[in-house]
C-alpha cells in the first residue's frame, strides 16, 4: 500500500512516516529543489541535522547507504536509492523572507523557511530555532578555492531519492520557491512524496 502527497510549486507539505517505511522524494518535472526536514515523531526536539550529517559522513556529498543523523547523532534515515546522480546539498540554509528582501528587494516572497514554519506550527518551535534542510536535487558544488558555485539542478523529470525511515518520523518537504536565479530551472514546479511499505 502506498500513500502520496503532491507538494505544489512554492509550497510545503507534511506527512507521517513509520519506522521501516520507504519514502520516495520525486522530482516531478525535473530541476526542482526540495528542502527536506525530518523530526522524531516521539520527540520533535530531535530533528534531522545537516551539520551532524556532515560531521558523521566526513563529507558534503550524499550517496546510497548513507545514514542521515539527528542533532543527537542518531540515525534517522537511510538512503536506499538515488536516480539523480547524487546531486544534493547539505550546506545551505533554507531561503527565507530576509533573503528575498535584503538580497533582491522583494518583500513577502514565498520561501522554504516559511513553508516549514507553516507545516509545523503546532510544534511550538520558535521561528529562529527551526532546523536547516537537506536540499535534495540542489546543485551547489564547491570550487577548488572553497567557494560555492550556484548551478541549476540537473534533476530529470521523475528522478527520485528513496529513503528508509529508521524511526517514526514527521517529514516536511518544500518545493523551493526560488525563481530569481535559475537554480530551479526556468520555473518552479511540484514535488511528490510517496510512502511505500515494502
PDB file of C-alpha atoms in Angstrom:
ATOM      1  CA  UNK A   1       0.000   0.000   0.000  1.00  0.00           C
ATOM      2  CA  UNK A   2       1.274   3.480  -0.873  1.00  0.00           C
ATOM      3  CA  UNK A   3       0.445   6.995   0.255  1.00  0.00           C
ATOM      4  CA  UNK A   4       1.175  10.046  -1.858  1.00  0.00           C
ATOM      5  CA  UNK A   5       1.460  13.757  -1.182  1.00  0.00           C
ATOM      6  CA  UNK A   6       1.837  16.223  -4.049  1.00  0.00           C
ATOM      7  CA  UNK A   7       3.571  19.391  -2.891  1.00  0.00           C
ATOM      8  CA  UNK A   8       2.652  22.272  -5.165  1.00  0.00           C
ATOM      9  CA  UNK A   9       5.363  24.518  -6.563  1.00  0.00           C
ATOM     10  CA  UNK A  10       6.460  27.090  -3.996  1.00  0.00           C
ATOM     11  CA  UNK A  11       4.661  25.422  -1.085  1.00  0.00           C
ATOM     12  CA  UNK A  12       5.337  22.838   1.609  1.00  0.00           C
ATOM     13  CA  UNK A  13       3.740  19.622   2.794  1.00  0.00           C
ATOM     14  CA  UNK A  14       3.987  17.262   5.761  1.00  0.00           C
ATOM     15  CA  UNK A  15       3.357  13.591   6.421  1.00  0.00           C
ATOM     16  CA  UNK A  16       3.993  10.873   8.981  1.00  0.00           C
ATOM     17  CA  UNK A  17       6.457   8.075   8.302  1.00  0.00           C
ATOM     18  CA  UNK A  18       6.682   4.883  10.335  1.00  0.00           C
ATOM     19  CA  UNK A  19       9.953   3.112  11.089  1.00  0.00           C
ATOM     20  CA  UNK A  20      10.858   0.822   8.182  1.00  0.00           C
ATOM     21  CA  UNK A  21       8.715   2.605   5.602  1.00  0.00           C
ATOM     22  CA  UNK A  22      10.252   3.908   2.395  1.00  0.00           C
ATOM     23  CA  UNK A  23       9.807   7.480   1.241  1.00  0.00           C
ATOM     24  CA  UNK A  24      10.310   8.485  -2.390  1.00  0.00           C
ATOM     25  CA  UNK A  25      11.056  12.161  -2.969  1.00  0.00           C
ATOM     26  CA  UNK A  26      10.151  12.579  -6.640  1.00  0.00           C
ATOM     27  CA  UNK A  27      11.214  15.440  -8.891  1.00  0.00           C
ATOM     28  CA  UNK A  28       8.020  15.556 -10.935  1.00  0.00           C
ATOM     29  CA  UNK A  29       9.050  17.771 -13.872  1.00  0.00           C
ATOM     30  CA  UNK A  30      12.802  17.994 -13.250  1.00  0.00           C
ATOM     31  CA  UNK A  31      15.188  20.694 -11.966  1.00  0.00           C
ATOM     32  CA  UNK A  32      13.144  21.338  -8.794  1.00  0.00           C
ATOM     33  CA  UNK A  33      14.864  21.566  -5.414  1.00  0.00           C
ATOM     34  CA  UNK A  34      13.132  20.031  -2.410  1.00  0.00           C
ATOM     35  CA  UNK A  35      14.089  21.388   1.003  1.00  0.00           C
ATOM     36  CA  UNK A  36      13.627  18.390   3.305  1.00  0.00           C
ATOM     37  CA  UNK A  37      13.172  18.231   7.070  1.00  0.00           C
ATOM     38  CA  UNK A  38      12.507  15.372   9.486  1.00  0.00           C
ATOM     39  CA  UNK A  39      11.555  15.205  13.161  1.00  0.00           C
ATOM     40  CA  UNK A  40      11.408  12.313  15.600  1.00  0.00           C
ATOM     41  CA  UNK A  41       7.650  11.694  15.864  1.00  0.00           C
ATOM     42  CA  UNK A  42       8.021  10.917  19.573  1.00  0.00           C
ATOM     43  CA  UNK A  43      10.159  13.952  20.424  1.00  0.00           C
ATOM     44  CA  UNK A  44      10.200  16.828  17.946  1.00  0.00           C
ATOM     45  CA  UNK A  45      13.189  18.371  19.708  1.00  0.00           C
ATOM     46  CA  UNK A  46      15.171  15.697  17.846  1.00  0.00           C
ATOM     47  CA  UNK A  47      15.448  16.630  14.181  1.00  0.00           C
ATOM     48  CA  UNK A  48      17.480  15.831  11.096  1.00  0.00           C
ATOM     49  CA  UNK A  49      20.682  17.885  11.260  1.00  0.00           C
ATOM     50  CA  UNK A  50      22.756  18.630   8.133  1.00  0.00           C
ATOM     51  CA  UNK A  51      25.653  19.796  10.337  1.00  0.00           C
ATOM     52  CA  UNK A  52      25.770  16.465  12.174  1.00  0.00           C
ATOM     53  CA  UNK A  53      25.393  14.604   8.871  1.00  0.00           C
ATOM     54  CA  UNK A  54      28.491  16.413   7.570  1.00  0.00           C
ATOM     55  CA  UNK A  55      30.425  15.533  10.706  1.00  0.00           C
ATOM     56  CA  UNK A  56      29.305  11.898  10.681  1.00  0.00           C
ATOM     57  CA  UNK A  57      29.807  11.311   6.952  1.00  0.00           C
ATOM     58  CA  UNK A  58      33.036  13.386   6.889  1.00  0.00           C
ATOM     59  CA  UNK A  59      31.959  14.878   3.556  1.00  0.00           C
ATOM     60  CA  UNK A  60      29.399  17.210   1.993  1.00  0.00           C
ATOM     61  CA  UNK A  61      28.011  14.767  -0.556  1.00  0.00           C
ATOM     62  CA  UNK A  62      25.336  12.111  -0.167  1.00  0.00           C
ATOM     63  CA  UNK A  63      25.220   8.567  -1.516  1.00  0.00           C
ATOM     64  CA  UNK A  64      23.305   5.319  -1.355  1.00  0.00           C
ATOM     65  CA  UNK A  65      23.671   3.530   2.016  1.00  0.00           C
ATOM     66  CA  UNK A  66      24.417   6.789   3.833  1.00  0.00           C
ATOM     67  CA  UNK A  67      22.635   7.173   7.154  1.00  0.00           C
ATOM     68  CA  UNK A  68      21.439  10.698   7.883  1.00  0.00           C
ATOM     69  CA  UNK A  69      21.545  11.599  11.541  1.00  0.00           C
ATOM     70  CA  UNK A  70      19.758  13.795  14.042  1.00  0.00           C
ATOM     71  CA  UNK A  71      21.007  16.605  16.234  1.00  0.00           C
ATOM     72  CA  UNK A  72      21.653  13.804  18.771  1.00  0.00           C
ATOM     73  CA  UNK A  73      23.742  11.972  16.125  1.00  0.00           C
ATOM     74  CA  UNK A  74      21.238   9.105  15.965  1.00  0.00           C
ATOM     75  CA  UNK A  75      20.457   7.612  12.539  1.00  0.00           C
ATOM     76  CA  UNK A  76      17.063   8.801  11.330  1.00  0.00           C
ATOM     77  CA  UNK A  77      17.081   7.983   7.626  1.00  0.00           C
ATOM     78  CA  UNK A  78      18.988   5.702   5.262  1.00  0.00           C
ATOM     79  CA  UNK A  79      19.370   6.460   1.550  1.00  0.00           C
ATOM     80  CA  UNK A  80      18.463   3.273  -0.330  1.00  0.00           C
ATOM     81  CA  UNK A  81      18.200   4.515  -3.929  1.00  0.00           C
ATOM     82  CA  UNK A  82      19.041   7.656  -5.867  1.00  0.00           C
ATOM     83  CA  UNK A  83      18.428   8.141  -9.593  1.00  0.00           C
ATOM     84  CA  UNK A  84      19.569  11.788  -9.595  1.00  0.00           C
ATOM     85  CA  UNK A  85      23.328  11.172  -9.830  1.00  0.00           C
ATOM     86  CA  UNK A  86      23.793  12.244  -6.214  1.00  0.00           C
ATOM     87  CA  UNK A  87      23.378  15.984  -6.758  1.00  0.00           C
ATOM     88  CA  UNK A  88      22.157  17.248  -3.369  1.00  0.00           C
ATOM     89  CA  UNK A  89      23.199  19.913  -0.864  1.00  0.00           C
ATOM     90  CA  UNK A  90      23.764  19.680   2.901  1.00  0.00           C
ATOM     91  CA  UNK A  91      25.366  23.107   3.417  1.00  0.00           C
ATOM     92  CA  UNK A  92      22.813  25.812   2.593  1.00  0.00           C
ATOM     93  CA  UNK A  93      20.033  27.071   4.874  1.00  0.00           C
ATOM     94  CA  UNK A  94      16.515  27.470   3.546  1.00  0.00           C
ATOM     95  CA  UNK A  95      15.636  30.545   1.555  1.00  0.00           C
ATOM     96  CA  UNK A  96      13.734  32.925   3.803  1.00  0.00           C
ATOM     97  CA  UNK A  97      11.953  36.267   3.802  1.00  0.00           C
ATOM     98  CA  UNK A  98      15.180  38.120   4.614  1.00  0.00           C
ATOM     99  CA  UNK A  99      16.967  36.500   1.661  1.00  0.00           C
ATOM    100  CA  UNK A 100      14.481  37.946  -0.803  1.00  0.00           C
ATOM    101  CA  UNK A 101      14.083  41.278   0.987  1.00  0.00           C
ATOM    102  CA  UNK A 102      17.768  42.027   1.634  1.00  0.00           C
ATOM    103  CA  UNK A 103      19.183  40.349  -1.469  1.00  0.00           C
ATOM    104  CA  UNK A 104      16.570  41.299  -4.052  1.00  0.00           C
ATOM    105  CA  UNK A 105      14.321  43.947  -2.501  1.00  0.00           C
ATOM    106  CA  UNK A 106      11.295  41.676  -2.729  1.00  0.00           C
ATOM    107  CA  UNK A 107       9.037  41.635   0.350  1.00  0.00           C
ATOM    108  CA  UNK A 108       6.803  38.693   1.227  1.00  0.00           C
ATOM    109  CA  UNK A 109       8.208  36.265  -1.342  1.00  0.00           C
ATOM    110  CA  UNK A 110       7.220  32.652  -0.605  1.00  0.00           C
ATOM    111  CA  UNK A 111      10.164  30.792   0.930  1.00  0.00           C
ATOM    112  CA  UNK A 112      11.144  27.392   2.303  1.00  0.00           C
ATOM    113  CA  UNK A 113      11.596  28.569   5.892  1.00  0.00           C
ATOM    114  CA  UNK A 114       8.062  29.937   5.985  1.00  0.00           C
ATOM    115  CA  UNK A 115       6.814  26.723   4.376  1.00  0.00           C
ATOM    116  CA  UNK A 116       8.418  24.761   7.212  1.00  0.00           C
ATOM    117  CA  UNK A 117       7.046  27.149   9.846  1.00  0.00           C
ATOM    118  CA  UNK A 118       3.538  26.722   8.445  1.00  0.00           C
ATOM    119  CA  UNK A 119       3.842  22.933   8.302  1.00  0.00           C
ATOM    120  CA  UNK A 120       4.979  22.553  11.936  1.00  0.00           C
ATOM    121  CA  UNK A 121       3.131  25.449  13.544  1.00  0.00           C
ATOM    122  CA  UNK A 122       1.588  23.029  16.050  1.00  0.00           C
ATOM    123  CA  UNK A 123       5.051  22.027  17.324  1.00  0.00           C
ATOM    124  CA  UNK A 124       5.578  25.363  19.044  1.00  0.00           C
ATOM    125  CA  UNK A 125       9.136  25.764  17.720  1.00  0.00           C
ATOM    126  CA  UNK A 126      10.204  29.444  17.640  1.00  0.00           C
ATOM    127  CA  UNK A 127      10.887  30.586  14.074  1.00  0.00           C
ATOM    128  CA  UNK A 128      14.522  31.336  14.920  1.00  0.00           C
ATOM    129  CA  UNK A 129      15.094  27.730  16.050  1.00  0.00           C
ATOM    130  CA  UNK A 130      13.671  25.928  13.030  1.00  0.00           C
ATOM    131  CA  UNK A 131      16.237  23.448  11.659  1.00  0.00           C
ATOM    132  CA  UNK A 132      18.178  23.698   8.427  1.00  0.00           C
ATOM    133  CA  UNK A 133      17.215  21.483   5.495  1.00  0.00           C
ATOM    134  CA  UNK A 134      18.791  18.829   3.408  1.00  0.00           C
ATOM    135  CA  UNK A 135      18.319  20.229  -0.081  1.00  0.00           C
ATOM    136  CA  UNK A 136      17.545  17.330  -2.369  1.00  0.00           C
ATOM    137  CA  UNK A 137      18.400  17.937  -6.043  1.00  0.00           C
ATOM    138  CA  UNK A 138      20.193  21.249  -5.292  1.00  0.00           C
ATOM    139  CA  UNK A 139      23.334  21.846  -7.343  1.00  0.00           C
ATOM    140  CA  UNK A 140      25.881  23.805  -5.287  1.00  0.00           C
ATOM    141  CA  UNK A 141      29.303  22.308  -5.993  1.00  0.00           C
ATOM    142  CA  UNK A 142      32.316  23.524  -4.056  1.00  0.00           C
ATOM    143  CA  UNK A 143      35.093  25.093  -6.117  1.00  0.00           C
ATOM    144  CA  UNK A 144      38.770  24.350  -5.531  1.00  0.00           C
ATOM    145  CA  UNK A 145      39.156  27.633  -3.610  1.00  0.00           C
ATOM    146  CA  UNK A 146      36.439  26.576  -1.160  1.00  0.00           C
ATOM    147  CA  UNK A 147      33.711  28.866  -2.504  1.00  0.00           C
ATOM    148  CA  UNK A 148      30.303  27.645  -3.597  1.00  0.00           C
ATOM    149  CA  UNK A 149      29.025  27.604  -7.133  1.00  0.00           C
ATOM    150  CA  UNK A 150      25.300  28.127  -7.722  1.00  0.00           C
ATOM    151  CA  UNK A 151      24.052  25.911 -10.517  1.00  0.00           C
ATOM    152  CA  UNK A 152      20.779  24.761 -11.988  1.00  0.00           C
ATOM    153  CA  UNK A 153      19.520  21.462 -10.649  1.00  0.00           C
ATOM    154  CA  UNK A 154      20.324  18.723 -13.191  1.00  0.00           C
ATOM    155  CA  UNK A 155      17.481  16.505 -11.907  1.00  0.00           C
ATOM    156  CA  UNK A 156      15.440  14.956 -14.703  1.00  0.00           C
ATOM    157  CA  UNK A 157      11.656  14.502 -14.727  1.00  0.00           C
ATOM    158  CA  UNK A 158      10.867  11.539 -12.480  1.00  0.00           C
ATOM    159  CA  UNK A 159      14.241  11.457 -10.740  1.00  0.00           C
ATOM    160  CA  UNK A 160      13.884  10.376  -7.132  1.00  0.00           C
ATOM    161  CA  UNK A 161      15.764   9.684  -3.953  1.00  0.00           C
ATOM    162  CA  UNK A 162      14.393   6.843  -1.823  1.00  0.00           C
ATOM    163  CA  UNK A 163      14.781   6.973   1.958  1.00  0.00           C
ATOM    164  CA  UNK A 164      14.138   4.393   4.663  1.00  0.00           C
ATOM    165  CA  UNK A 165      12.835   5.654   7.994  1.00  0.00           C
ATOM    166  CA  UNK A 166      14.966   4.366  10.869  1.00  0.00           C
ATOM    167  CA  UNK A 167      12.493   5.656  13.472  1.00  0.00           C
ATOM    168  CA  UNK A 168       8.962   7.048  13.441  1.00  0.00           C
ATOM    169  CA  UNK A 169       9.208  10.410  11.717  1.00  0.00           C
ATOM    170  CA  UNK A 170       7.314  13.510  10.786  1.00  0.00           C
ATOM    171  CA  UNK A 171       8.740  14.786   7.497  1.00  0.00           C
ATOM    172  CA  UNK A 172       8.268  18.072   5.689  1.00  0.00           C
ATOM    173  CA  UNK A 173       9.122  18.856   2.091  1.00  0.00           C
ATOM    174  CA  UNK A 174       9.201  22.282   0.453  1.00  0.00           C
ATOM    175  CA  UNK A 175       9.116  22.700  -3.332  1.00  0.00           C
ATOM    176  CA  UNK A 176      11.591  25.588  -3.264  1.00  0.00           C
ATOM    177  CA  UNK A 177      10.023  28.878  -4.454  1.00  0.00           C
ATOM    178  CA  UNK A 178      13.309  30.426  -5.610  1.00  0.00           C
ATOM    179  CA  UNK A 179      12.560  31.874  -9.049  1.00  0.00           C
ATOM    180  CA  UNK A 180      15.220  34.568  -9.372  1.00  0.00           C
ATOM    181  CA  UNK A 181      18.403  32.617 -10.093  1.00  0.00           C
ATOM    182  CA  UNK A 182      17.914  29.583 -12.360  1.00  0.00           C
ATOM    183  CA  UNK A 183      18.558  27.126  -9.516  1.00  0.00           C
ATOM    184  CA  UNK A 184      15.177  25.504 -10.200  1.00  0.00           C
ATOM    185  CA  UNK A 185      15.475  25.833 -13.970  1.00  0.00           C
ATOM    186  CA  UNK A 186      13.246  28.266 -15.774  1.00  0.00           C
ATOM    187  CA  UNK A 187      10.255  27.783 -13.432  1.00  0.00           C
ATOM    188  CA  UNK A 188       9.314  26.285 -10.094  1.00  0.00           C
ATOM    189  CA  UNK A 189       7.388  23.009 -10.188  1.00  0.00           C
ATOM    190  CA  UNK A 190       5.852  20.342  -7.953  1.00  0.00           C
ATOM    191  CA  UNK A 191       7.500  17.696  -5.801  1.00  0.00           C
ATOM    192  CA  UNK A 192       5.824  14.418  -4.885  1.00  0.00           C
ATOM    193  CA  UNK A 193       6.321  12.361  -1.732  1.00  0.00           C
ATOM    194  CA  UNK A 194       5.415   8.663  -1.998  1.00  0.00           C
ATOM    195  CA  UNK A 195       5.379   6.358   1.040  1.00  0.00           C
ATOM    196  CA  UNK A 196       5.809   2.611   0.480  1.00  0.00           C
ATOM    197  CA  UNK A 197       5.614  -0.230   2.972  1.00  0.00           C
ATOM    198  CA  UNK A 198       7.740  -2.752   1.041  1.00  0.00           C
TER     199      UNK A 198
END
